[in-house]
Short mmCIF file of C-alpha atoms in Angstrom, two decimals:
data_model
loop_
_atom_site.label_atom_id
_atom_site.label_comp_id
_atom_site.label_asym_id
_atom_site.label_seq_id
_atom_site.Cartn_x
_atom_site.Cartn_y
_atom_site.Cartn_z
CA MET A 1 234.45 106.09 36.94
CA GLN A 2 237.02 104.14 38.87
CA ALA A 3 238.89 101.32 37.18
CA ASP A 4 236.70 98.40 38.29
CA PHE A 5 237.34 95.92 35.50
CA ASN A 6 235.35 93.03 37.02
CA GLY A 7 232.44 95.03 38.46
CA ASP A 8 232.85 93.77 42.02
CA GLY A 9 232.77 97.24 43.58
CA TYR A 10 236.50 97.41 44.28
CA ALA A 11 238.81 99.54 42.16
CA ASP A 12 241.55 97.67 40.33
CA LEU A 13 245.03 98.92 39.43
CA ALA A 14 246.63 98.83 35.98
CA ILE A 15 250.39 99.37 35.96
CA GLY A 16 252.36 100.24 32.86
CA VAL A 17 255.70 98.51 32.32
CA PRO A 18 256.78 100.18 29.07
CA GLY A 19 260.38 98.98 29.29
CA GLU A 20 259.39 95.30 29.58
CA GLY A 21 261.35 93.13 27.17
CA LEU A 22 259.77 90.07 25.59
CA GLY A 23 262.83 88.00 25.04
CA SER A 24 266.21 89.30 23.97
CA SER A 25 264.97 90.26 20.50
CA LEU A 26 262.15 92.51 21.74
CA PRO A 27 263.57 95.03 24.22
CA SER A 28 261.08 97.58 25.53
CA ALA A 29 258.14 95.98 23.77
CA GLY A 30 256.14 96.87 26.88
CA ALA A 31 253.55 95.30 29.13
CA VAL A 32 250.74 96.09 31.58
CA ASN A 33 250.18 94.37 34.92
CA VAL A 34 246.66 94.44 36.40
CA ILE A 35 246.12 93.84 40.13
CA TYR A 36 242.55 93.44 41.40
CA GLY A 37 240.95 95.03 44.44
CA SER A 38 239.28 93.26 47.35
CA SER A 39 237.91 93.96 50.82
CA ASP A 40 241.52 93.78 52.02
CA GLY A 41 242.84 96.05 49.28
CA LEU A 42 244.84 95.06 46.23
CA ASP A 43 245.53 91.34 46.08
CA ALA A 44 247.84 89.34 43.81
CA ASP A 45 245.14 86.70 43.32
CA GLY A 46 243.97 86.71 39.70
CA ASN A 47 246.44 89.37 38.57
CA GLN A 48 247.15 89.63 34.86
CA LEU A 49 250.04 90.51 32.54
CA TRP A 50 249.10 91.92 29.13
CA THR A 51 251.30 92.46 26.08
CA GLN A 52 250.73 92.56 22.35
CA ASP A 53 251.87 88.94 22.34
CA THR A 54 248.98 87.93 24.63
CA PRO A 55 246.60 85.74 22.57
CA GLY A 56 243.65 87.78 21.37
CA VAL A 57 245.28 91.19 21.89
CA GLU A 58 245.44 93.16 18.66
CA GLY A 59 248.81 94.07 17.21
CA ILE A 60 252.25 92.48 17.28
CA ALA A 61 254.80 93.06 20.01
CA GLU A 62 257.86 94.75 18.57
CA ALA A 63 261.05 96.16 19.99
CA ASN A 64 260.69 99.65 21.46
CA ASP A 65 256.90 99.85 21.07
CA ASN A 66 256.59 100.78 24.77
CA PHE A 67 253.12 99.27 25.18
CA GLY A 68 251.79 100.65 28.47
CA THR A 69 253.31 104.13 28.29
CA THR A 70 249.89 105.62 29.06
CA LEU A 71 246.67 104.21 30.51
CA ALA A 72 243.04 105.28 30.90
CA ALA A 73 239.90 103.50 32.10
CA GLY A 74 236.21 103.94 31.32
CA ASP A 75 233.09 101.93 30.52
CA PHE A 76 233.00 102.43 26.77
CA ASN A 77 230.08 100.03 26.16
CA ASP A 78 228.09 100.79 29.35
CA ASP A 79 227.96 97.16 30.48
CA GLY A 80 228.93 97.96 34.08
CA TYR A 81 232.57 96.92 33.72
CA ALA A 82 235.43 99.37 33.24
CA ASP A 83 237.54 98.92 30.12
CA LEU A 84 241.23 99.76 29.70
CA ALA A 85 242.89 101.89 27.02
CA ILE A 86 246.63 101.31 26.66
CA GLY A 87 248.84 103.80 24.85
CA VAL A 88 251.54 102.46 22.53
CA PRO A 89 252.94 105.77 21.28
CA HIS A 90 256.02 104.25 19.65
CA GLU A 91 254.06 101.64 17.69
CA GLY A 92 254.99 101.51 14.03
CA ILE A 93 252.03 101.57 11.66
CA GLY A 94 253.16 99.71 8.59
CA ASP A 95 256.50 101.30 7.75
CA THR A 96 255.66 104.49 9.63
CA TYR A 97 257.95 104.60 12.65
CA ARG A 98 256.52 105.78 16.00
CA ALA A 99 253.18 106.73 14.51
CA GLY A 100 251.52 105.36 17.63
CA ALA A 101 248.50 103.29 18.54
CA VAL A 102 246.08 102.55 21.37
CA ASN A 103 244.96 99.07 22.46
CA VAL A 104 241.61 98.67 24.20
CA LEU A 105 240.74 95.71 26.45
CA TYR A 106 237.17 95.23 27.66
CA GLY A 107 236.03 94.35 31.16
CA SER A 108 233.90 91.38 32.20
CA PRO A 109 232.79 89.58 35.39
CA SER A 110 236.19 87.86 35.38
CA GLY A 111 238.13 91.07 34.69
CA LEU A 112 239.82 92.26 31.53
CA LYS A 113 239.59 89.87 28.62
CA PRO A 114 241.12 89.74 25.12
CA LEU A 115 237.76 89.00 23.44
CA GLY A 116 236.67 92.06 21.49
CA SER A 117 239.96 93.91 21.99
CA GLN A 118 240.64 96.81 19.64
CA LEU A 119 243.68 98.54 18.16
CA TRP A 120 243.24 102.18 17.17
CA SER A 121 245.54 104.26 15.01
CA GLN A 122 245.23 107.11 12.54
CA ASN A 123 245.14 104.56 9.72
CA ILE A 124 241.89 103.01 10.96
CA SER A 125 238.93 103.68 8.67
CA GLY A 126 236.84 106.54 10.02
CA ILE A 127 239.63 108.06 12.10
CA ALA A 128 240.61 111.51 10.87
CA ASP A 129 244.05 112.24 9.38
CA HIS A 130 246.59 109.48 8.84
CA ALA A 131 249.57 107.90 10.58
CA GLU A 132 252.81 109.81 10.14
CA PHE A 133 256.37 109.48 11.39
CA ASN A 134 256.74 110.29 15.10
CA ASP A 135 253.11 111.41 15.67
CA LYS A 136 253.02 109.40 18.93
CA PHE A 137 249.28 108.82 18.82
CA GLY A 138 248.40 107.66 22.34
CA ALA A 139 251.07 109.67 24.19
CA SER A 140 248.29 110.88 26.50
CA LEU A 141 244.83 109.49 27.28
CA THR A 142 241.75 110.37 29.29
CA THR A 143 238.10 109.35 29.41
CA GLY A 144 234.77 111.14 29.90
CA ASP A 145 231.17 111.10 28.68
CA PHE A 146 231.37 114.19 26.48
CA ASP A 147 227.89 113.78 24.95
CA ASP A 148 226.12 112.45 28.08
CA ASP A 149 224.74 109.37 26.33
CA GLY A 150 225.82 106.95 29.06
CA TYR A 151 228.79 105.60 27.11
CA VAL A 152 232.26 106.75 28.15
CA ASP A 153 234.39 108.25 25.37
CA LEU A 154 238.17 108.22 24.85
CA ALA A 155 240.36 111.27 24.20
CA ILE A 156 243.75 110.47 22.65
CA GLY A 157 246.64 112.91 22.56
CA VAL A 158 248.83 113.13 19.46
CA PRO A 159 251.24 115.83 20.67
CA TYR A 160 253.77 115.41 17.87
CA GLU A 161 251.20 115.66 15.07
CA ASP A 162 252.20 118.01 12.24
CA ILE A 163 249.34 120.30 11.18
CA ASN A 164 249.48 122.28 7.94
CA GLY A 165 253.26 122.29 7.94
CA ARG A 166 253.55 123.18 11.63
CA VAL A 167 255.86 120.53 13.05
CA ASP A 168 254.75 119.01 16.37
CA ALA A 169 251.82 121.39 16.68
CA GLY A 170 249.84 118.58 18.28
CA ALA A 171 246.26 117.31 18.16
CA VAL A 172 243.67 115.30 20.06
CA HIS A 173 241.28 112.64 18.78
CA VAL A 174 238.01 111.86 20.55
CA ILE A 175 236.53 108.42 19.85
CA TYR A 176 232.99 107.91 21.14
CA GLY A 177 231.56 104.99 23.05
CA SER A 178 228.57 102.90 22.00
CA SER A 179 226.74 99.71 22.94
CA SER A 180 229.44 97.79 21.07
CA GLY A 181 232.32 99.80 22.55
CA LEU A 182 234.44 102.51 20.99
CA ALA A 183 233.44 103.26 17.41
CA ALA A 184 235.07 105.36 14.70
CA ALA A 185 231.78 107.05 13.79
CA ASN A 186 231.80 110.74 14.80
CA ASP A 187 235.52 110.72 15.63
CA GLN A 188 236.63 114.28 16.34
CA PHE A 189 240.03 115.74 15.53
CA TRP A 190 240.93 118.82 17.58
CA HIS A 191 243.85 121.19 17.24
CA GLN A 192 244.48 124.93 17.28
CA GLY A 193 243.68 125.31 13.60
CA VAL A 194 240.09 124.10 14.01
CA PRO A 195 237.60 126.96 13.44
CA GLY A 196 236.40 128.31 16.77
CA VAL A 197 239.29 126.91 18.80
CA THR A 198 241.15 129.75 20.49
CA GLY A 199 244.84 130.17 19.78
CA THR A 200 247.23 130.13 16.85
CA LEU A 201 248.53 127.00 15.20
CA GLU A 202 252.29 126.93 15.72
CA SER A 203 255.16 124.46 15.51
CA ASP A 204 256.35 122.78 18.71
CA ASP A 205 253.30 123.65 20.83
CA ARG A 206 252.49 119.95 21.47
CA PHE A 207 248.77 120.43 21.95
CA GLY A 208 247.50 117.30 23.71
CA SER A 209 250.58 116.53 25.81
CA ALA A 210 248.30 116.17 28.84
CA LEU A 211 244.56 115.51 29.06
CA ALA A 212 241.92 115.48 31.79
CA ALA A 213 238.12 115.33 31.75
CA GLY A 214 235.61 116.73 34.23
CA ASP A 215 232.24 118.46 34.41
CA PHE A 216 233.36 122.02 35.12
CA ASP A 217 229.91 123.61 34.65
CA ASP A 218 227.83 120.78 36.20
CA ASP A 219 225.63 120.30 33.14
CA GLY A 220 225.99 116.51 33.14
CA LYS A 221 228.42 116.43 30.22
CA SER A 222 232.16 115.91 30.59
CA ASP A 223 234.44 118.69 29.39
CA LEU A 224 238.01 118.24 28.15
CA ALA A 225 241.10 120.06 29.40
CA VAL A 226 244.03 119.91 26.97
CA GLY A 227 247.57 120.74 28.05
CA VAL A 228 249.73 122.69 25.60
CA PRO A 229 252.87 123.00 27.72
CA LEU A 230 255.16 124.35 25.00
CA GLU A 231 252.79 127.13 23.92
CA ASP A 232 254.44 130.53 23.77
CA ILE A 233 252.54 133.29 25.57
CA SER A 234 253.19 136.45 23.58
CA GLU A 235 256.96 136.09 23.19
CA ILE A 236 257.46 134.02 26.35
CA VAL A 237 258.83 130.73 25.07
CA ASP A 238 257.22 127.50 26.35
CA ALA A 239 255.29 129.26 29.10
CA GLY A 240 252.42 126.86 28.51
CA LEU A 241 248.66 126.98 28.20
CA VAL A 242 245.55 124.87 28.79
CA HIS A 243 242.56 124.68 26.44
CA VAL A 244 239.13 123.66 27.70
CA LEU A 245 236.50 122.30 25.31
CA TYR A 246 232.97 121.89 26.67
CA GLY A 247 230.63 118.95 26.22
CA THR A 248 227.31 119.15 24.37
CA ASN A 249 224.60 116.68 23.42
CA SER A 250 226.54 116.01 20.22
CA GLY A 251 229.95 115.78 21.88
CA LEU A 252 232.70 118.32 22.43
CA GLY A 253 232.13 121.71 20.82
CA VAL A 254 233.87 125.04 20.41
CA THR A 255 231.16 127.09 22.13
CA GLY A 256 232.64 128.52 25.31
CA ASP A 257 236.14 127.27 24.46
CA GLN A 258 238.59 128.64 27.03
CA THR A 259 242.33 129.12 27.28
CA TRP A 260 244.19 129.50 30.55
CA HIS A 261 247.77 130.48 31.37
CA GLN A 262 249.60 132.33 34.11
CA ASN A 263 249.06 135.66 32.38
CA SER A 264 245.28 135.12 32.22
CA ASN A 265 243.32 137.63 34.27
CA GLY A 266 242.88 136.35 37.81
CA ILE A 267 245.34 133.45 37.50
CA GLN A 268 248.11 133.58 40.07
CA GLY A 269 251.73 133.45 39.07
CA VAL A 270 253.49 134.95 36.07
CA ALA A 271 254.06 133.27 32.71
CA GLU A 272 257.80 132.74 32.30
CA ALA A 273 259.93 131.01 29.71
CA PHE A 274 260.01 127.22 29.99
CA ASP A 275 257.44 127.00 32.84
CA GLU A 276 255.35 124.42 30.90
CA PHE A 277 252.00 125.32 32.46
CA GLY A 278 249.73 122.38 31.56
CA ALA A 279 252.37 119.64 31.61
CA ALA A 280 250.10 117.73 34.02
CA LEU A 281 246.36 117.97 34.73
CA ALA A 282 243.95 116.52 37.27
CA VAL A 283 240.26 117.02 38.02
CA GLY A 284 238.46 116.97 41.38
CA ASP A 285 235.72 118.83 43.23
CA PHE A 286 238.00 120.33 45.86
CA ASP A 287 235.41 122.71 47.34
CA ASP A 288 232.49 120.21 47.12
CA ASP A 289 230.17 122.61 45.28
CA GLY A 290 229.10 120.04 42.69
CA ARG A 291 231.31 121.44 39.93
CA ASP A 292 234.64 119.91 39.04
CA ASP A 293 237.81 121.96 39.43
CA LEU A 294 241.06 121.74 37.46
CA ALA A 295 244.57 121.35 38.89
CA VAL A 296 247.30 122.41 36.46
CA GLY A 297 250.90 121.35 36.91
CA VAL A 298 253.63 123.91 36.21
CA PRO A 299 256.64 121.71 37.00
CA TYR A 300 259.32 124.06 35.71
CA ASP A 301 258.02 127.17 37.46
CA ASP A 302 260.77 129.01 39.32
CA VAL A 303 259.96 129.74 42.97
CA ASP A 304 261.93 132.73 44.19
CA SER A 305 265.51 131.77 43.29
CA ALA A 306 264.81 128.03 43.04
CA GLN A 307 264.93 127.07 39.36
CA ASP A 308 262.33 124.54 38.22
CA ALA A 309 261.03 124.08 41.76
CA GLY A 310 257.54 123.72 40.33
CA ALA A 311 254.02 124.83 41.16
CA VAL A 312 250.34 123.94 40.72
CA ASN A 313 247.45 126.26 39.85
CA VAL A 314 243.93 125.24 40.90
CA ILE A 315 241.14 126.78 38.80
CA PHE A 316 237.60 126.33 40.12
CA GLY A 317 234.44 125.35 38.29
CA GLY A 318 231.42 127.62 38.06
CA ALA A 319 227.98 127.91 36.48
CA ASN A 320 229.62 128.89 33.18
CA GLY A 321 232.61 126.59 33.49
CA LEU A 322 236.06 127.26 34.88
CA ASP A 323 236.45 130.69 36.44
CA SER A 324 239.60 132.50 37.58
CA ALA A 325 237.90 133.71 40.78
CA ASN A 326 239.57 132.12 43.79
CA ASP A 327 242.37 130.57 41.71
CA GLN A 328 245.04 129.11 43.97
CA LEU A 329 248.79 128.75 43.46
CA LEU A 330 250.52 125.97 45.38
CA ASN A 331 254.23 125.29 45.79
CA GLN A 332 256.58 124.20 48.54
CA ALA A 333 257.20 127.81 49.54
CA VAL A 334 253.51 128.37 50.40
CA ALA A 335 252.99 128.61 54.15
CA GLY A 336 251.90 125.27 55.53
CA ILE A 337 252.97 123.13 52.57
CA GLU A 338 255.41 120.43 53.65
CA GLY A 339 258.88 120.52 52.13
CA VAL A 340 261.12 123.27 50.80
CA ALA A 341 261.02 124.70 47.27
CA GLU A 342 264.38 123.72 45.78
CA SER A 343 265.83 123.82 42.32
CA PHE A 344 264.78 120.96 40.03
CA ASP A 345 262.19 119.49 42.44
CA GLN A 346 259.54 119.65 39.68
CA PHE A 347 256.60 119.93 42.07
CA GLY A 348 253.49 119.34 39.93
CA MET A 349 255.08 117.03 37.37
CA THR A 350 252.27 114.55 38.12
CA LEU A 351 248.84 115.01 39.70
CA ALA A 352 245.93 112.88 40.91
CA SER A 353 242.72 113.58 42.79
CA GLY A 354 240.48 111.60 45.15
CA ASP A 355 238.61 111.92 48.42
CA PHE A 356 241.19 110.35 50.73
CA ASP A 357 239.37 111.14 54.00
CA GLY A 358 235.78 110.59 52.84
CA ASP A 359 234.58 114.09 53.76
CA GLY A 360 233.07 114.82 50.34
CA HIS A 361 235.82 117.15 49.19
CA GLY A 362 238.31 116.11 46.53
CA ASP A 363 241.91 116.04 47.72
CA LEU A 364 245.02 116.54 45.58
CA ALA A 365 248.19 114.46 45.32
CA ILE A 366 251.14 116.28 43.76
CA GLY A 367 254.17 114.43 42.47
CA VAL A 368 257.60 115.91 43.20
CA PRO A 369 259.82 113.34 41.45
CA GLY A 370 262.93 115.54 41.58
CA GLU A 371 262.76 116.03 45.36
CA ASP A 372 266.11 115.40 47.06
CA LEU A 373 266.13 113.67 50.44
CA SER A 374 268.88 113.61 53.02
CA ASP A 375 270.38 110.65 54.87
CA GLU A 376 272.46 112.10 57.68
CA SER A 377 275.15 114.00 55.75
CA THR A 378 274.33 112.47 52.35
CA ILE A 379 271.98 114.05 49.81
CA ILE A 380 269.85 111.50 47.97
CA LEU A 381 269.31 113.13 44.59
CA ASP A 382 265.91 112.85 42.88
CA ALA A 383 264.61 110.29 45.35
CA GLY A 384 261.19 111.85 44.89
CA ALA A 385 258.20 112.66 47.05
CA VAL A 386 254.45 113.30 46.95
CA ASN A 387 252.67 116.21 48.60
CA VAL A 388 249.02 115.67 49.55
CA VAL A 389 246.74 118.64 50.18
CA TYR A 390 243.14 118.28 51.32
CA GLY A 391 239.98 119.89 50.02
CA ALA A 392 237.79 122.26 52.04
CA ASN A 393 234.78 124.50 51.46
CA SER A 394 237.15 127.29 50.46
CA GLY A 395 239.14 125.06 48.08
CA VAL A 396 242.44 123.28 48.60
CA SER A 397 243.74 123.80 52.14
CA THR A 398 247.27 123.57 53.52
CA LYS A 399 245.91 122.31 56.84
CA ASP A 400 247.00 118.74 57.69
CA ASN A 401 248.82 118.35 54.36
CA ARG A 402 251.36 115.53 54.12
CA LEU A 403 254.64 114.80 52.38
CA PHE A 404 255.25 111.14 51.58
CA SER A 405 258.55 109.64 50.44
CA LEU A 406 260.47 106.41 50.78
CA ASP A 407 261.90 107.88 53.98
CA THR A 408 258.45 108.32 55.55
CA SER A 409 257.87 106.06 58.55
CA GLY A 410 255.56 103.22 57.50
CA ILE A 411 256.42 103.42 53.80
CA GLY A 412 258.20 100.25 52.70
CA GLY A 413 261.68 100.33 51.22
CA ALA A 414 264.43 102.92 51.41
CA ALA A 415 265.07 106.04 49.37
CA ALA A 416 267.84 105.83 46.78
CA LYS A 417 269.22 108.20 44.18
CA PHE A 418 267.08 108.75 41.11
CA ASP A 419 264.16 106.57 42.28
CA GLY A 420 261.66 109.19 41.10
CA PHE A 421 259.02 108.38 43.74
CA GLY A 422 255.89 110.14 42.50
CA SER A 423 256.67 109.91 38.77
CA ALA A 424 253.17 108.50 38.26
CA LEU A 425 250.01 108.82 40.35
CA THR A 426 246.46 107.47 40.29
CA THR A 427 243.61 106.96 42.73
CA GLY A 428 240.91 104.38 43.43
CA ASP A 429 239.01 102.79 46.28
CA PHE A 430 240.88 99.50 46.20
CA ASP A 431 239.36 98.15 49.45
CA GLY A 432 235.79 99.48 49.05
CA ASP A 433 235.73 101.46 52.31
CA GLU A 434 234.48 104.63 50.56
CA ARG A 435 237.78 106.40 51.10
CA VAL A 436 240.00 106.76 48.08
CA ASP A 437 243.52 105.30 48.05
CA LEU A 438 246.65 106.53 46.28
CA ALA A 439 248.96 104.52 43.99
CA ILE A 440 252.43 105.99 43.48
CA GLY A 441 254.73 104.94 40.67
CA VAL A 442 258.46 104.60 41.38
CA PRO A 443 259.65 103.51 37.93
CA TYR A 444 263.37 103.89 38.62
CA GLU A 445 263.36 101.84 41.83
CA ASP A 446 265.93 99.03 41.84
CA VAL A 447 264.44 95.63 42.69
CA GLU A 448 266.69 92.81 43.91
CA GLY A 449 269.67 94.42 42.21
CA GLU A 450 267.85 95.02 38.93
CA ALA A 451 268.38 98.68 38.09
CA ASP A 452 265.25 100.67 37.28
CA ALA A 453 263.01 97.61 37.44
CA GLY A 454 260.37 99.79 39.10
CA ALA A 455 257.78 99.51 41.84
CA VAL A 456 254.40 100.91 42.92
CA HIS A 457 253.39 101.95 46.42
CA VAL A 458 249.75 102.02 47.51
CA ILE A 459 248.80 104.22 50.47
CA TYR A 460 245.30 103.71 51.84
CA GLY A 461 242.74 106.33 52.80
CA SER A 462 241.12 106.67 56.22
CA GLY A 463 238.83 109.02 58.11
CA SER A 464 241.81 111.26 58.72
CA GLY A 465 243.28 110.95 55.23
CA LEU A 466 246.08 108.88 53.74
CA LYS A 467 247.99 106.73 56.22
CA ALA A 468 251.50 105.37 55.66
CA LYS A 469 250.72 102.39 57.88
CA GLY A 470 249.56 99.52 55.69
CA ASP A 471 251.44 100.80 52.64
CA GLN A 472 251.71 98.10 49.98
CA VAL A 473 254.72 97.70 47.70
CA TRP A 474 254.20 95.98 44.35
CA HIS A 475 256.72 94.98 41.70
CA GLN A 476 257.20 92.05 39.35
CA ASP A 477 259.08 90.07 41.99
CA SER A 478 256.20 90.44 44.48
CA PRO A 479 254.76 87.00 45.35
CA GLY A 480 252.15 85.96 42.85
CA ILE A 481 252.65 88.88 40.44
CA GLU A 482 253.06 87.94 36.79
CA GLY A 483 256.37 88.78 35.14
CA VAL A 484 259.94 89.12 36.39
CA ALA A 485 261.60 92.32 37.59
CA ASP A 486 264.32 93.10 35.07
CA GLN A 487 266.61 96.04 34.44
CA HIS A 488 264.95 99.09 32.93
CA ASP A 489 261.42 97.63 32.94
CA HIS A 490 260.11 100.84 34.56
CA PHE A 491 257.21 99.09 36.27
CA GLY A 492 255.02 101.93 37.51
CA ALA A 493 255.95 104.44 34.82
CA THR A 494 252.21 104.96 34.57
CA VAL A 495 249.34 103.75 36.73
CA ARG A 496 245.57 103.73 36.41
#
């Protein structure tokens, strides 16, 4: 579901500000801004600023917690209002440094509220395992209804979890929704050592670094894709892999568990050292056949002689789940794709999906945060860009694709070195016109002389797709927005 926290039919936008300081004694405690949708798009009226110092929010704001590093939305109690999960992966649990936690705020007719807020960690009764140093519980998040009971469930990545002596092997928790919200009962703890899960438990795999949920077999139950970007394929170091666990009436199960990598039969590309296949994931029905498809970021894939130019594989859903037939490989060297594959572009570092032109096919936004731009004779390093490719009956098409950057006519602002335009992406119908809009995080944007304060651009959908005209620029110095743009806030480091 889209992130409609007040149930008015317009998507709302949550923006992570993990570098936000709360006074001089609490640097990088973190915050989340929430801007609400309207018939005119996102509007500053009624916007909110949340921290762990907000009355009613569980936990205590501490230096370097980085509240807001990750975000996910879903209706956990099925009351018609989206709720917000906020990752705090550097939260200390007792004396356990960077064990990690997740705050949950619940929606209402007036938007997100502190009443009933929750704080989850691996030291909560009923949650499997226990909090350990540097687990980073909450480093990734996604939502889906894995048991098809009408309540959305929350998957939480713990990519630095040690399992049976394997350091940073990684794990994923799944906490299930109920009429009273997320509940510890039936919590699941997934990793590569679980019986029936394909793969070998190894150190430094970081299972759970990326997560995405979708119904790949169209059985009404959400399935979970789990990125394992540092998985070795045979002896190919950090080539990367994606696990897929399928939903059942009792939640996620091991039946039909799949693993995908670039050496899987039918998958385009070749697994190479340090590719990190699975570093980013997104779900959309790109061919409009009723089954969700999976886009997999491979941001360090070499393209010809361009080191770390990056690529994206698109694996399509089928009657039995994801199927390698018709797999597509996208990069900036593919005919028709805007831009040029260059070293360190990192095409595919971030991904998001939505129907930007309202034709029924999911479309795909691809972050290229390392893209260099040129200003006459000057190269603007790592200014960043976003490629947008549109869905068609045959899958993702290069026809009419776009490349957006801060140098695109109609996009507010000007490109500068190391802005990282496209470092975060999300989608939602913020103006309720039945065409999805794209929010783009620019967390290293300078604002009024404040280095790396950060900003977010919102590009709106239309009958012909995303249009630069009408682009909105949001930051903490925007009129009416709570907070103040300060150095290294990284507003827009994540968006949902």
